[in-house]
Structures are given as C-alpha cells and as structure tokens.
Short mmCIF file of C-alpha atoms in Angstrom, two decimals:
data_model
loop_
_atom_site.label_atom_id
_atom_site.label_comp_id
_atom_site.label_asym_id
_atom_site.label_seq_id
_atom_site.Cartn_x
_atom_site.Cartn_y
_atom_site.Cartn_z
CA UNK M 1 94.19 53.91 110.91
CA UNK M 2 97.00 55.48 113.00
CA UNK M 3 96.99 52.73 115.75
CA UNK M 4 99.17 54.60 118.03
CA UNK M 5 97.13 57.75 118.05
CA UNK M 6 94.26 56.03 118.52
CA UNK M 7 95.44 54.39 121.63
CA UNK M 8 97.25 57.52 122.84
CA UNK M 9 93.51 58.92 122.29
CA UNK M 10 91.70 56.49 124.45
CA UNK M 11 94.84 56.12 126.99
CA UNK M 12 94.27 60.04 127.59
CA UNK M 13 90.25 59.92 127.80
CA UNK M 14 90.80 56.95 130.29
CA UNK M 15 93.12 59.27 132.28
CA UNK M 16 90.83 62.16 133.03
CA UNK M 17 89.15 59.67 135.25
CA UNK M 18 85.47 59.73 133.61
CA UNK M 19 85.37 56.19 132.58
CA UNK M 20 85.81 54.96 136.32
CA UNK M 21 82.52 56.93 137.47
CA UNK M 22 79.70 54.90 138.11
CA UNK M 23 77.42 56.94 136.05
CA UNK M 24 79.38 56.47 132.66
CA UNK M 25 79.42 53.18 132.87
CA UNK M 26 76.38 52.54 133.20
CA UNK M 27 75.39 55.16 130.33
CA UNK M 28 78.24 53.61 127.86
CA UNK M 29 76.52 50.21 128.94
CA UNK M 30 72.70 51.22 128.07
CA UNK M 31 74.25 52.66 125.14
CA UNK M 32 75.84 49.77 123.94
CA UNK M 33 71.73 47.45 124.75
CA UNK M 34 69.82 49.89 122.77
CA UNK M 35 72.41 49.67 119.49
CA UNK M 36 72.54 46.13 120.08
CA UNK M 37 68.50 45.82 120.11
CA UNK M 38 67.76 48.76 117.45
CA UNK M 39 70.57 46.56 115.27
CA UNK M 40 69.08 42.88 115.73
CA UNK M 41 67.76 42.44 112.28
CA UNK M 42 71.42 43.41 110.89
CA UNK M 43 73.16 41.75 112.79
CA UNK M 44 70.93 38.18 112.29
CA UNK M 45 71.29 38.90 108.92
CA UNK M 46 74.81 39.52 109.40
CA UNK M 47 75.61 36.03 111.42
CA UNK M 48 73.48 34.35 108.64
CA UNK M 49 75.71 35.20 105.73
CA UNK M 50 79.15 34.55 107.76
CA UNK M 51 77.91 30.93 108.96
CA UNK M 52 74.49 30.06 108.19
CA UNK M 53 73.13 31.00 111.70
CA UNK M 54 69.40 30.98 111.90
CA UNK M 55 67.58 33.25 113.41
CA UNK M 56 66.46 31.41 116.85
CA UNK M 57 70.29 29.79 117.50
CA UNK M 58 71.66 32.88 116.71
CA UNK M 59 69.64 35.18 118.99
CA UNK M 60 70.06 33.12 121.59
CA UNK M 61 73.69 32.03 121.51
CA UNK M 62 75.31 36.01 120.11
CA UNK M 63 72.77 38.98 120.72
CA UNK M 64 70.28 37.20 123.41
CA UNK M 65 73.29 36.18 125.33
CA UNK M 66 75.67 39.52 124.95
CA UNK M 67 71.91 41.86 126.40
CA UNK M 68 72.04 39.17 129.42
CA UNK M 69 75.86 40.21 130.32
CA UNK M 70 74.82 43.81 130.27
CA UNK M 71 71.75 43.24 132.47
CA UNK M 72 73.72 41.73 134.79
CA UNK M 73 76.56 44.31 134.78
CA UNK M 74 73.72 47.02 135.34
CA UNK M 75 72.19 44.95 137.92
CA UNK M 76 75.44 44.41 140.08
CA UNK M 77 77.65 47.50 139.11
CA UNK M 78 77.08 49.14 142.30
CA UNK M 79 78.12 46.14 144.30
CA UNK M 80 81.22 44.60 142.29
CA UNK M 81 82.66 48.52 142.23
CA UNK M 82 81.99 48.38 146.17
CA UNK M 83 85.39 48.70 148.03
CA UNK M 84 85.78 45.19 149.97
CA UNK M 85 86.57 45.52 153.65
CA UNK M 86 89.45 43.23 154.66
CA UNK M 87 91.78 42.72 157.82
CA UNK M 88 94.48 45.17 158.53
CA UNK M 89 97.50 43.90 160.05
CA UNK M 90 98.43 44.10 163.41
CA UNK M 91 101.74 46.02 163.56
CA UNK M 92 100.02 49.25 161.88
CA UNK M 93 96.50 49.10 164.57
CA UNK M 94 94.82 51.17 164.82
CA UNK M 95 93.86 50.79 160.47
CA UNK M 96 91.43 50.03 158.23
CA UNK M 97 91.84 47.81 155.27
CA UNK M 98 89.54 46.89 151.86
CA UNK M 99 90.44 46.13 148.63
CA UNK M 100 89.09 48.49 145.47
CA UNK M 101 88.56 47.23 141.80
CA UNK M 102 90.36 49.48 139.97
CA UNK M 103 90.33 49.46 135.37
CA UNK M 104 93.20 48.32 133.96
CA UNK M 105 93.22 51.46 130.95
CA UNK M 106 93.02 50.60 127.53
CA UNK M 107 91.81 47.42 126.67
CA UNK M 108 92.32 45.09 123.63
CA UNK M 109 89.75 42.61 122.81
CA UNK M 110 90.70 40.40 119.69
CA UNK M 111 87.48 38.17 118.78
CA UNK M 112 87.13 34.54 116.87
CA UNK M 113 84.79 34.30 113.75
CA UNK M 114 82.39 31.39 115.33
CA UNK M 115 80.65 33.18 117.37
CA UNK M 116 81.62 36.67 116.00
CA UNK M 117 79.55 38.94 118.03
CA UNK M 118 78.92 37.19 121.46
CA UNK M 119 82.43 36.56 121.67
CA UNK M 120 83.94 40.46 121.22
CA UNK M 121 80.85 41.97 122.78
CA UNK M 122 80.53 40.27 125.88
CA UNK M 123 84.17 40.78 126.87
CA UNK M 124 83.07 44.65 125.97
CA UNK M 125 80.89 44.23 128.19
CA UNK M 126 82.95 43.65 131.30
CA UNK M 127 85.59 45.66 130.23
CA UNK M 128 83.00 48.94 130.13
CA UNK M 129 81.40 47.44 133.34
CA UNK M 130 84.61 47.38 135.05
CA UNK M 131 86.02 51.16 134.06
CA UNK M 132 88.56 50.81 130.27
CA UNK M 133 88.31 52.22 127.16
CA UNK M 134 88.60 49.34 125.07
CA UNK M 135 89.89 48.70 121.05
CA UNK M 136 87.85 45.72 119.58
CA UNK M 137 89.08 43.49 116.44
CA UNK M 138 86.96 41.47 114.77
CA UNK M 139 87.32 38.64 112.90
CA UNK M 140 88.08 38.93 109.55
CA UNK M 141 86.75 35.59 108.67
CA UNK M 142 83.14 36.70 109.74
CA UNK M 143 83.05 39.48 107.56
CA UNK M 144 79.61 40.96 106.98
CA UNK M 145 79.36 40.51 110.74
CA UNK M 146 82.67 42.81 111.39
CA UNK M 147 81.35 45.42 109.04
CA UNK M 148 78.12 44.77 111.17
CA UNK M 149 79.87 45.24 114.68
CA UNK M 150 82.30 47.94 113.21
CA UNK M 151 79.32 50.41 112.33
CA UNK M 152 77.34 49.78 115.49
CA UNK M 153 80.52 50.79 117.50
CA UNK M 154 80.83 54.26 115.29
CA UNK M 155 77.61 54.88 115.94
CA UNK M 156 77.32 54.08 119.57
CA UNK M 157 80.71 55.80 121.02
CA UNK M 158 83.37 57.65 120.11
CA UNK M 159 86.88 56.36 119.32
CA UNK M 160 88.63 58.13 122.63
CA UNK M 161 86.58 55.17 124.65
CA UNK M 162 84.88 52.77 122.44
CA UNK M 163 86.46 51.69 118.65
CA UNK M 164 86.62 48.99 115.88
CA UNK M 165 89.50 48.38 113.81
CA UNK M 166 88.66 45.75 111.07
CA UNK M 167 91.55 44.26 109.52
CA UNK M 168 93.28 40.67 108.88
CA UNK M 169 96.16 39.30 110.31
CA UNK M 170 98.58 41.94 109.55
CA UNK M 171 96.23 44.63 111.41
CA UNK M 172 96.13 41.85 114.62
CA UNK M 173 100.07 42.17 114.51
CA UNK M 174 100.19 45.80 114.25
CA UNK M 175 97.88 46.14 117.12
CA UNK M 176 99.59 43.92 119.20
CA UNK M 177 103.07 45.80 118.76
CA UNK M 178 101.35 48.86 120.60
CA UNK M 179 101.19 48.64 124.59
CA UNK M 180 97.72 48.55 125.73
CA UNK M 181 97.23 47.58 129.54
CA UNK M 182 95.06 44.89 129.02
CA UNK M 183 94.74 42.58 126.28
CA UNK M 184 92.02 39.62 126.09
CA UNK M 185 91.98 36.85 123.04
CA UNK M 186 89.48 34.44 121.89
CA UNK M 187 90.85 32.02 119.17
CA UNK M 188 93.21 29.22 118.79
CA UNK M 189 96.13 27.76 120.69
CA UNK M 190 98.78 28.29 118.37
CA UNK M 191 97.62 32.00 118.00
CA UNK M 192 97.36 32.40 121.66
CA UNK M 193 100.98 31.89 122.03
CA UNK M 194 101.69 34.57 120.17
CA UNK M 195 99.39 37.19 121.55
CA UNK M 196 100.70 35.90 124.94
CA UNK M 197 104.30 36.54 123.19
CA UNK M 198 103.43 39.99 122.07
CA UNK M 199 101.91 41.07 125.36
CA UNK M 200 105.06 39.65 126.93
CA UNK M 201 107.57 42.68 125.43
CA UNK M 202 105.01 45.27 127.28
CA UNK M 203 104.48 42.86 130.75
CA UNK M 204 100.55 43.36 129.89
CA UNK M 205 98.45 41.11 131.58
CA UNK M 206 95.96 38.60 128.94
CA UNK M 207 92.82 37.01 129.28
CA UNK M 208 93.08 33.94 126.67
CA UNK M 209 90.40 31.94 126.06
CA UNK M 210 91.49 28.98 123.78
CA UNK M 211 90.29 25.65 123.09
CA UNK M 212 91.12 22.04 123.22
CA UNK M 213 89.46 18.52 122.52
CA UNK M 214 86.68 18.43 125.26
CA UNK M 215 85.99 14.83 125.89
CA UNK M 216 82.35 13.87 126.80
CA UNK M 217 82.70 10.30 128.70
CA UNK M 218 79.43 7.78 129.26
CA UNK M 219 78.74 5.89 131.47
CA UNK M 220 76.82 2.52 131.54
CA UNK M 221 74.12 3.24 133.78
CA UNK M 222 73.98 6.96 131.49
CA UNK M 223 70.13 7.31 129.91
CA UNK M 224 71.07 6.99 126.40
CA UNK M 225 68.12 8.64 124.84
CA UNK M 226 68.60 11.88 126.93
CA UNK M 227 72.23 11.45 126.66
CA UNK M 228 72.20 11.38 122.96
CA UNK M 229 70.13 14.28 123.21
CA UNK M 230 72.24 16.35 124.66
CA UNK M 231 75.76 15.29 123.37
CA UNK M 232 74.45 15.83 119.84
CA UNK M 233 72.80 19.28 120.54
CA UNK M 234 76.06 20.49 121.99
CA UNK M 235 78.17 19.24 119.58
CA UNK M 236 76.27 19.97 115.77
CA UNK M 237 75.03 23.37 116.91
CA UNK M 238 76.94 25.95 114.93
CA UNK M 239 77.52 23.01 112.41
CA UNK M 240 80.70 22.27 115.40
CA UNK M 241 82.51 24.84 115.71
CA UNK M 242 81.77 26.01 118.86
CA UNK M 243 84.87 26.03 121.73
CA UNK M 244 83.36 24.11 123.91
CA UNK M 245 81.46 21.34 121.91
CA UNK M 246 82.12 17.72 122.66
CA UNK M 247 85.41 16.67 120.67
CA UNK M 248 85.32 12.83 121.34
CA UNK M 249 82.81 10.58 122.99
CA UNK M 250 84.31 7.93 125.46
CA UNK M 251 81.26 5.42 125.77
CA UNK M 252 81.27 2.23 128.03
CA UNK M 253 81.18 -0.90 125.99
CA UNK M 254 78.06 -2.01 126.64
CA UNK M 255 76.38 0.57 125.77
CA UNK M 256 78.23 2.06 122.80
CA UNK M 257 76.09 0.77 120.11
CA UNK M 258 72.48 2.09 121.75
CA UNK M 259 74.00 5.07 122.06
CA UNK M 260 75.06 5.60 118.60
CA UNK M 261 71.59 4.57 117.61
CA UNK M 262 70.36 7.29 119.42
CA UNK M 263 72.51 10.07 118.37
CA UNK M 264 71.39 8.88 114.94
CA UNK M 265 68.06 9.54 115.57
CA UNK M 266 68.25 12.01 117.51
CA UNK M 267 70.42 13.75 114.07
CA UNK M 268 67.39 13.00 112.29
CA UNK M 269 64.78 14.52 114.37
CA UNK M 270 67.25 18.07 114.57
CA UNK M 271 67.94 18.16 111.13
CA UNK M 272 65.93 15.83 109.12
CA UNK M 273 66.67 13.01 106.83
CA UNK M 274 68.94 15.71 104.53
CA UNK M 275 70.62 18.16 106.83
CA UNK M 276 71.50 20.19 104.18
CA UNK M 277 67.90 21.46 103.92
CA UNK M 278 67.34 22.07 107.31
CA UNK M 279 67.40 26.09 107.95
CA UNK M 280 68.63 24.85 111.25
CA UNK M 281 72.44 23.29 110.24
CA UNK M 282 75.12 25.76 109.62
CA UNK M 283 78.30 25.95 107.37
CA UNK M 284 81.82 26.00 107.39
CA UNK M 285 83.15 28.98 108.37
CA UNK M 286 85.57 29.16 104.73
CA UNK M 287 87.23 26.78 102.16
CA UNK M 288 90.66 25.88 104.26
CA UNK M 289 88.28 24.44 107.09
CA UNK M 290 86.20 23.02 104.79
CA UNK M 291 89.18 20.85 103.35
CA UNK M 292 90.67 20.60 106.91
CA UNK M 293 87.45 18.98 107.90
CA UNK M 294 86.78 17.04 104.87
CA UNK M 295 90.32 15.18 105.32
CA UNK M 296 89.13 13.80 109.09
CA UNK M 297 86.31 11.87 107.54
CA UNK M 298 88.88 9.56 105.56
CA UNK M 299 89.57 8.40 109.53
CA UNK M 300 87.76 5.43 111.27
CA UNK M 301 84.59 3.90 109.60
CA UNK M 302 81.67 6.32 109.34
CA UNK M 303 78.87 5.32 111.36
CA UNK M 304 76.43 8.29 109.90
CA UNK M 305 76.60 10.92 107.61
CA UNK M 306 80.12 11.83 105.65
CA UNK M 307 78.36 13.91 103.00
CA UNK M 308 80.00 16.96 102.27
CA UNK M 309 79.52 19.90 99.18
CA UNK M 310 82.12 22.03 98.76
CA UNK M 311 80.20 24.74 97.02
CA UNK M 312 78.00 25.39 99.60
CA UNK M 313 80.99 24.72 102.35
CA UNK M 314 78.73 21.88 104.30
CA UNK M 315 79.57 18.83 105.66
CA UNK M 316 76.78 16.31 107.27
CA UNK M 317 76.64 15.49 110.64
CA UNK M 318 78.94 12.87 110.75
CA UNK M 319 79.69 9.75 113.47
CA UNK M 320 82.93 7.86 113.29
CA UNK M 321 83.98 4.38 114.61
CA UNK M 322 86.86 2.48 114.54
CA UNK M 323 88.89 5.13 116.36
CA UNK M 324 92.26 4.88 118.56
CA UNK M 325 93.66 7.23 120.82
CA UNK M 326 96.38 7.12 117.58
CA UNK M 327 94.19 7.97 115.20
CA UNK M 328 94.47 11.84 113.02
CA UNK M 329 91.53 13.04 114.23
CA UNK M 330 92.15 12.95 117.87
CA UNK M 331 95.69 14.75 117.20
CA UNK M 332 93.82 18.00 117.35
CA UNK M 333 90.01 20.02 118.00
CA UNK M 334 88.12 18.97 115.66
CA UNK M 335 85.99 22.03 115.62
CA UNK M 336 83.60 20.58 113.08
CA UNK M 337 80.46 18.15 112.83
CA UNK M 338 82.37 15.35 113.00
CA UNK M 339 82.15 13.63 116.11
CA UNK M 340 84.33 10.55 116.67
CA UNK M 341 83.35 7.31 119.10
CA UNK M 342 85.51 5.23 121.42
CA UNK M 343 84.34 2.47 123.53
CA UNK M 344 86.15 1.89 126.93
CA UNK M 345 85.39 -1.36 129.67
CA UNK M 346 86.71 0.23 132.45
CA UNK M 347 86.60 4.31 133.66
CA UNK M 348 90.16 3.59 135.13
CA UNK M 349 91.22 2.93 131.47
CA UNK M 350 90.26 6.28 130.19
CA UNK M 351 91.50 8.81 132.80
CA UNK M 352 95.53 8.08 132.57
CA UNK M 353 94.63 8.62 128.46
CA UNK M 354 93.09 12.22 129.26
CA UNK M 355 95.75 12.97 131.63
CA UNK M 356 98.50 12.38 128.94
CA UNK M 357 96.39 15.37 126.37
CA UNK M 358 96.80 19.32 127.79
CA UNK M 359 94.00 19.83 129.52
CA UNK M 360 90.82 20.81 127.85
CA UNK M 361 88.33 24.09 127.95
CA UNK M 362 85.43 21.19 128.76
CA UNK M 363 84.95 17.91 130.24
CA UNK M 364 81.42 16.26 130.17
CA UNK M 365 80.19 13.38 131.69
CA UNK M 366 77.17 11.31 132.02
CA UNK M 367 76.77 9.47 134.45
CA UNK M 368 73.95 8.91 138.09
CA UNK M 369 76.95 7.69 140.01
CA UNK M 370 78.27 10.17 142.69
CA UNK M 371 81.15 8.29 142.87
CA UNK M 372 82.04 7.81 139.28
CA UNK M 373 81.40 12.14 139.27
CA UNK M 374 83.92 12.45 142.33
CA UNK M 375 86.45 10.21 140.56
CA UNK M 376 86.41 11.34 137.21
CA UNK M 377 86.80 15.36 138.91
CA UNK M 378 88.87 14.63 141.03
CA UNK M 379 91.67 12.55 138.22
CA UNK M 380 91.22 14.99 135.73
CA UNK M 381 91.69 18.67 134.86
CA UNK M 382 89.68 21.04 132.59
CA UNK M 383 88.80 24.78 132.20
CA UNK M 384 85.56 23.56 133.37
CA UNK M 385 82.97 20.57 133.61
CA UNK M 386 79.48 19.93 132.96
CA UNK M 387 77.54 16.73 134.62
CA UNK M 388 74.79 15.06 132.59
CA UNK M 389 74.61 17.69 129.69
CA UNK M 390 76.94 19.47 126.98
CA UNK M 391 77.76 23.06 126.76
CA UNK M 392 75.10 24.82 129.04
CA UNK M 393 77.34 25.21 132.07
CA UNK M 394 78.91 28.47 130.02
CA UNK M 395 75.19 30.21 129.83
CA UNK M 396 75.72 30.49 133.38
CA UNK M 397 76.42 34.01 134.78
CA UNK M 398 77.00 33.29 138.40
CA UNK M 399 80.14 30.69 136.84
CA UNK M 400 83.32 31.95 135.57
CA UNK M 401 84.30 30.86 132.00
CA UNK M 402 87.80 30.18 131.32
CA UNK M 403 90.33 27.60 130.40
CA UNK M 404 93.68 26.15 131.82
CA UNK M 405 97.30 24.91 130.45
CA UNK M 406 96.82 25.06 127.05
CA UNK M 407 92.92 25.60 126.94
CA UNK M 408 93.42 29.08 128.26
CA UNK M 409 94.11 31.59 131.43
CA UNK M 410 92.08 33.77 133.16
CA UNK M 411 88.20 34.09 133.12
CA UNK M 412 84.98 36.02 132.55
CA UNK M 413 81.39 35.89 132.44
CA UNK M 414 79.44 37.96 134.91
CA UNK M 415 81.31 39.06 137.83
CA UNK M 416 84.17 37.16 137.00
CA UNK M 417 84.55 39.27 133.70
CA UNK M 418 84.50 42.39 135.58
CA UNK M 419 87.31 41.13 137.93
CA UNK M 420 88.92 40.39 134.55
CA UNK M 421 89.29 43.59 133.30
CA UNK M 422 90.23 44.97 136.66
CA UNK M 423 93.20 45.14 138.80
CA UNK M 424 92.91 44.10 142.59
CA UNK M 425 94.44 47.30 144.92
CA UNK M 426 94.71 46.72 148.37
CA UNK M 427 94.69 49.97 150.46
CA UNK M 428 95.04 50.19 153.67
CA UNK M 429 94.79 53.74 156.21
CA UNK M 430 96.41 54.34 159.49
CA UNK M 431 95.96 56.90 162.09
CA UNK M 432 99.29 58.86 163.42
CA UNK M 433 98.71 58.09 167.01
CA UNK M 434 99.47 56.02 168.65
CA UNK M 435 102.86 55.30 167.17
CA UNK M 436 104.44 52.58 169.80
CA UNK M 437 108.13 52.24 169.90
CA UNK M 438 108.39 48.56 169.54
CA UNK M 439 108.78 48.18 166.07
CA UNK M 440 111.30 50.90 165.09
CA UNK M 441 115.51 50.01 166.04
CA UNK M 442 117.10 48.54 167.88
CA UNK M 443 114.93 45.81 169.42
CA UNK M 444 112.80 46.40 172.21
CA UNK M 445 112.55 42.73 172.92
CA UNK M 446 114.44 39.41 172.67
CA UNK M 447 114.23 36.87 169.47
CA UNK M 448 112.32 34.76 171.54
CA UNK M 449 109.55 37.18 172.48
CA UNK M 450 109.21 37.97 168.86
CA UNK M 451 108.55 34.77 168.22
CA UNK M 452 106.06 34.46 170.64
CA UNK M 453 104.16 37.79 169.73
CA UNK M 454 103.96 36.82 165.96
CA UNK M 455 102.84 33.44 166.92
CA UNK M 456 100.09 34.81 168.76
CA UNK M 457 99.12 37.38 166.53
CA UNK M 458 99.54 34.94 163.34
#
C-alpha cells in the first residue's frame, strides 16, 4: 500500500469539511455498531484463535465494551461538539468568548495484540466521534483478529476516511515516517519511545497508553476472601496480560498467609483443579512470551501452580513467595499469570519503595481505612487508582483512562477520548464600537494607575 497516497487521500476528504458535520459522524459511528454486531461471531472466533478468549470474557471485555463507547458517543455528540461559553477579557468589552472542539485531521491509531479489537476500536471510536479520518494498525501478533478487523473496516468505509493497513513492524515504521496530525499508541514502553520519537520530527501531538507494574497493596483489616476475589479475577483474566492487571501484591504481614490461601482457592473455583481444561483460562499470546514468562517462575518459591506446556503456549496460574524488591521479576511488567507476593509490617515501609519505580498505569488498594486511602493517594502517583477492587475502574465511561511518566500521556474513554482526538480553539468576537483610546500609544495614564486598573480587573 502507497502509505503516502493514502494519507494524502484521507488528509483531502478531511479537508472538504464533511467529517466535522454532526450528521456524518454520527452515520460513520452507526456504521461502524452494525459491522461490529453483524460481525460478532467472527470476530469471537477471531479473539479465540489469537489468545484463547472465550466467548463471555471476550464479549464483554473487546466487542461488548467497544458498542458501549459508541453509545455513549451517540448519546453525548451533540453536547461535547457544543461550543463552551467562557469569559472574554476586559480590554476587548464589549466580546464574547467560548471555546470549540475542533478534529485534529488524520489520525493514526496503532493497537496492542491483548486486547486486539477493544483496544484499536475504541480509540476509533472517539476519533470518528470527535471529527478525523483515521488509519488503524493492528497488531500483527493477533493475527486472525487483524484480518478480522481489516475486512470489517473495507466493508464498513472507504479508505479516504476510515482504513486498515495490516503489517509487522516494518509497516509500523513506515507509517510512522508519514505526518499524520494525530497519532495515538497502545503497547509497550520501550516502543512508546519511539512512536513518541517519530511523532517528534513532524511536532504531532500522541496519545500513549503504556504500561507499568501496577502494585495492588493489602491491608490488615482488608476482607481476604473478597479481596482474593478480586485481585485474582483482575489479574488471571486474559491468562495476565492485560495493562492494567495487578503486577505485585504488597500484603501486611499478618495477613499474608490467609490471603494466599484464598487466592488459591479462589484459582480453583475460576479455573478448576487443572486450569488447562477450563474453556475459561487463556494462552500466551506467542512462543518469545511464552519463554519470557516461563524464565520468571525460576524466581522466589512457588506458592501455587508453575505448570507450563509449551505446545499449547500455557502457563498455570502461578503464586510466588520469597520475593525482594531485588528480585528479576519485579525488574519489569510481568504481563503474565504469574503473580508475585511480598509481605510488608508497616504501610510507611512500602510507599518510599513505589516512589523509587516510574509510576504505574494502576495502583490498587484494599483497605476500610479512610486514612490509610488518603495516605497511600496522596504519597503515591499512578495513571489511575482503584479502592477495594482490581481493574474495573477502566469500564468506567464517565473516568478518563490514561497513564503518566512512563505509564503513558494523555487519555480517553468517553468524553475524555473525544477531547483526545480534538484540539481546544479558543475564539473570541468583538464589536467595532466602542473602540476607547486608552489602550492604543502613548499612555493615557500613569504606571501606577495601570497597576491599579489591572489589579481591579484581575
């Protein structure tokens, strides 16, 4: 594909001003529901054969989800593309001021293979909500459900505002050498940098949303059973690798070893006594993080699981004690079902340890203290945090998603994804008359009456 035609195509379409009317963007974004709905079954079967998905986890966390962002874009549209009214500043009164969301032009969305729908198709989303043409690349490493997402797209727009270009990394690169006016990236750190790096030699604004180790801390007066619960439903679904999943679990002392207990069982009642059975455990995405993963488990002492086959690219659930702040597997995310356990005595212990590691895309705690909550937000940074469960506070449409430092800039989700893809204006109008004398040259009054007049009109 000629990459620079293509854009030149869309850059053009997005230039005769139709994608900024109201009524094509809500068209493209019906459009883009009824593919998604008439292609469910392929695209479950799709997310099954990349990672194992099944059916219920994968409706609800890629398709389910992605329909939910367009109802709420259809819902809202008219307000979020509603001129704000602001303040106009004194010197030009008589004026009136607002500020317009206005689309950026041709967007690039760049997706990650865990979650290789939601994650291109909801940024689509806001980025046909909010008024761009848009060029989507899928992840290579989710194959069938690129080829999936690639002929949905053909069939649902044409390539002057809507296209697909499937590719590996050497079609990522060529894309990014072309200027587009925005560019937004789900993936990894280290790859981050370097769409930030390309994006850099055109000054084009990015959306990244990265990762990090999220750590989930517990506290002694926690509920263990529901705590377990919860930790080990956020961090197993997807068999792991899911951004946001707990990386590490920081557990008080005294309650360390209930709590493991727990997350045993509660492993056992998820997934059975042989996870490997269970339709609802997924795989490893391909052989490199197979082996990636596999070498982790040689860290610590396992407290459950450690199984692994690599011809069918799964790995157990696995628990592991005996871990330092030193240890390999807290170097980097995890992004796997391995899940490692540190005791603490003291909260103050912890937070000057979390502080020294780049802030993550999660924090969770459990805890019913208010105080412990206030104290652990305020002494610690995060893309966002989560009280008393694991993963949930991203469903949410009313909260923007996004990381910081190294987990990430920017953010979407609902509203906030619109704002993403567009660009603040301020305008402001003024009348002719009157036209007062006071501020042309020379001065009109002394230093010191200046100073009073823009004191008192602030």
């Amino acid at each position: 594909m000629d990459h620079e035609a293509l854009i030149a195509r869309q850059r053009e379409f997005f230039r005769s001003g139709q994608t900024a009317a109201r009524d094509f963007r809500r068209d493209r974004l019906i459009a883009l529901r009824d593919a998604i709905e008439a292609s469910e079954d392929t695209l479950l079967a799709a997310l099954h054969a990349d990672l194992r998905k099944n059916p219920h986890e994968a409706y609800a966390a890629e398709i389910g989800y992605t329909l939910g962002e367009i109802r709420q874009a259809l819902k809202h549209l008219d307000r979020w593309m509603k001129p704000q009214r602001r303040k106009a500043p004194w010197l030009a009164w008589p004026a009136t001021a607002e500020v317009r969301r206005e689309p950026f032009g041709v967007a690039l969305i760049v997706g990650p293979w865990n979650y290789p729908l939601q994650l291109l198709l909801a940024p689509l989303v806001s980025a046909i909500a909010a008024g761009n043409t848009a060029v989507l690349k899928p992840s290579e490493l989710a194959p069938n459900t690129s080829a999936a997402v690639a002929e949905l797209i053909r069939e649902t727009f044409e390539e002057n505002s809507v296209a697909c270009v499937e590719g590996g990394r050497e079609t990522s690169e060529a894309l990014l050498r072309e200027k587009f006016d925005k560019i937004f990236f789900t993936g990894g750190t280290a790859i981050g940098r370097e769409v930030m790096a390309a994006a850099a030699k055109h000054l084009t604004p990015v959306t990244l949303e990265l990762g990090g180790k999220s750590p989930c801390i517990v506290a002694a007066d926690a509920p263990v059973e529901v705590t377990a619960r919860r930790i080990v439903w956020g961090k197993f679904m997807n068999a792991g690798q899911t951004c946001v999943a707990p990386d590490f679990v920081l557990v008080q002392r005294d309650i360390a070893a209930s709590l493991v207990d727990a997350m045993k069982s509660a492993l056992r009642d998820f997934y059975g006594e042989d996870p490997q059975r269970s339709a609802d455990y997924g795989r490893i995405v391909n052989e490199r993080h197979f082996k990636r993963l596999v070498s982790l488990l040689e860290d610590g002492r396992i407290l459950h699981g450690g199984g692994s086959d690599a011809a069918d690219q799964y790995i157990e659930p696995t628990l592991l004690g005996d871990i330092t702040w030193d240890s390999p597997v807290m170097r980097d995310e995890i992004f796997g079902p391995v899940l490692p356990v540190i005791e603490y005595d003291r909260i103050d212990d912890i937070l000057p340890k979390l502080n020294d590691q780049p802030p993550p895309l999660a924090l969770y705690l459990f805890t019913t203290d208010a105080a412990m909550r206030e104290k652990v937000l305020a002494r610690t940074r995060s893309g966002g945090v989560c009280v008393n469960d694991t993963v949930s506070h991203i469903i949410g449409r009313d909260l923007p998603f996004g990381g910081v430092g190294e987990s990430g800039m920017g953010s979407y989700h609902g509203r906030a994804g619109f704002e993403c893809f567009t660009h603040e204006r301020a305008v402001m109008c003024r009348k002719f008359s009157p036209d007062p004398a006071f501020r042309y040259p020379p001065p009109k009054a002394s230093l010191a009456a200046l100073r009073k007049m823009m004191k008192w009109f602030g």
